[in-house]
Coordinates of C-alpha atoms in Angstrom, one line a residue:
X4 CA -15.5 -22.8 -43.9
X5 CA -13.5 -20.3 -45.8
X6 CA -15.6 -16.9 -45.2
X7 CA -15.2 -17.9 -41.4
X8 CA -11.8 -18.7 -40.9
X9 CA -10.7 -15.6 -42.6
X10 CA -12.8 -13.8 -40.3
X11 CA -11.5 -15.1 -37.4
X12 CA -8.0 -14.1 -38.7
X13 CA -9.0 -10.4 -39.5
X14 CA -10.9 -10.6 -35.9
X15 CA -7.6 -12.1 -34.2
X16 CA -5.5 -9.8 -36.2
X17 CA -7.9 -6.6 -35.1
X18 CA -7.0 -8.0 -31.3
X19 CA -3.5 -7.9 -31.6
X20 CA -3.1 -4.6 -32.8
X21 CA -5.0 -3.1 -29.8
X22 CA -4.9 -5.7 -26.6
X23 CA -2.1 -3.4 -25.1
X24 CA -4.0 -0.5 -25.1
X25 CA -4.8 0.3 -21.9
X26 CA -7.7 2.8 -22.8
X27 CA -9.5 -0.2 -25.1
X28 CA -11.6 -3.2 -23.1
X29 CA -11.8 -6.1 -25.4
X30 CA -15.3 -8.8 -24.9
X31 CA -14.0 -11.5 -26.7
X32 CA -14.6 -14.9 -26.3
X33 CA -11.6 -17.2 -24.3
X34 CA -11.7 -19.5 -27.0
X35 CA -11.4 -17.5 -30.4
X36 CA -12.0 -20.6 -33.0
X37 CA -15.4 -20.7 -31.4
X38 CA -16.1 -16.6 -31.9
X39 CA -17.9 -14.9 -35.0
X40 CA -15.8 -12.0 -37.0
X41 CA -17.2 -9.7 -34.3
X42 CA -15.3 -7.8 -31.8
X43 CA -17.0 -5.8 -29.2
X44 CA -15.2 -3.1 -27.1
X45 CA -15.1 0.3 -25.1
X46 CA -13.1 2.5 -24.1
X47 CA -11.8 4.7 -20.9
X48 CA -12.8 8.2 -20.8
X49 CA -14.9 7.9 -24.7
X50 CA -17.8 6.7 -25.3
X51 CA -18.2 4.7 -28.0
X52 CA -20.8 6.8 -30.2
X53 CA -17.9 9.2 -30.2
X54 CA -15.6 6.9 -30.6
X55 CA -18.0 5.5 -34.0
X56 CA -18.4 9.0 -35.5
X57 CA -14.3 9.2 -35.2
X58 CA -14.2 6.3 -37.3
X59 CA -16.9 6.9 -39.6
X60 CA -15.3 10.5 -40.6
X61 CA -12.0 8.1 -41.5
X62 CA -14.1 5.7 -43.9
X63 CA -14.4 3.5 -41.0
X64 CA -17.9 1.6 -40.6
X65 CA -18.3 0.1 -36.9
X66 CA -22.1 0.3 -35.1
X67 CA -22.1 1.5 -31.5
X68 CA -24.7 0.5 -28.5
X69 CA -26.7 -1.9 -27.4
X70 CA -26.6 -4.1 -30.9
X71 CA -30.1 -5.2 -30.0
X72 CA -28.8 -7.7 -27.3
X73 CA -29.8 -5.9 -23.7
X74 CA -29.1 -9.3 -22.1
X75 CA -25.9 -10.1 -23.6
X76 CA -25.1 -6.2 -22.0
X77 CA -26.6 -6.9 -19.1
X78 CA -24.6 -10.3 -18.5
X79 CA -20.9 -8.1 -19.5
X80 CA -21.6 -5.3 -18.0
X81 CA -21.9 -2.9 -20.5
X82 CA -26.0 -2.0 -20.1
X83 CA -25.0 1.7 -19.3
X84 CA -22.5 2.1 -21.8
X85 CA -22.7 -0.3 -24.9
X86 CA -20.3 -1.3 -26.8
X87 CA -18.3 -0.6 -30.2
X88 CA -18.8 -3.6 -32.4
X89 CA -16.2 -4.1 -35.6
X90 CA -17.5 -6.9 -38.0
X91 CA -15.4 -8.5 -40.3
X92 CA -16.0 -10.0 -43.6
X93 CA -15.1 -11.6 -46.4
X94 CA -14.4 -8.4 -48.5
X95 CA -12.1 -6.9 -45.6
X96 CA -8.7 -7.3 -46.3
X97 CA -5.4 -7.1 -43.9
X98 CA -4.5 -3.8 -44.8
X99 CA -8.0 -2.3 -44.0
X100 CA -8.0 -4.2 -40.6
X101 CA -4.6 -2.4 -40.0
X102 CA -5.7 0.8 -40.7
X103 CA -9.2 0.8 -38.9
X104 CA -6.7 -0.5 -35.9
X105 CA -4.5 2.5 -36.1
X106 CA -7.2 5.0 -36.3
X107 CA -8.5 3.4 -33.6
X108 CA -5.7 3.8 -31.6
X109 CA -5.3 7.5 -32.4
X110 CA -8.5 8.0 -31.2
X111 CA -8.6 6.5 -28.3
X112 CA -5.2 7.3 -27.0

């Protein structure tokens, strides 16, 4: 419906802002109309706790770890470091997902 196809386009739009950056390993799914508004990432030479307190302290809310999913880690190979999850919702707007994108890529590098 509605609520998910504009999370996908947040989700896709999230993506685009930050697939070049070298320091930032995307886990997304090869076929994007089939993913939830969740992205997963890490990151070269953070980890992503760090990485989540950077973004809280901007008014940034993202959840960092294991997400309650050992297996799905286990299958990525992230068991050792987790990931950085940004959900999307209906209430998130374009110009939030550009922002949280560019603080992103501040702090990472």
């Amino acid at each position: 419906g509605a609520v998910l196809a504009h999370e996908q386009m947040l989700m896709r739009r999230m993506e685009q802002y930050i697939v070049a950056n070298r320091n930032i390993e995307l886990f997304a799914s090869p076929q994007p109309e089939k993913q939830a508004g969740v992205l997963s990432m890490r990151f070269s030479g953070l980890d992503v706790e760090s990485a989540a307190q950077a973004l809280s302290a901007r008014g940034v809310a993202v959840r960092a770890g294991l997400h309650c999913a050992l297996y799905a880690h286990r299958t990525a190979g992230t068991l050792e470091s987790g990931t950085l999850r940004v959900s999307f919702s209906p209430f998130n707007t374009p110009a939030q997902i550009r922002a949280a994108a560019g603080y992103l890529m501040e702090i990472v590098g």
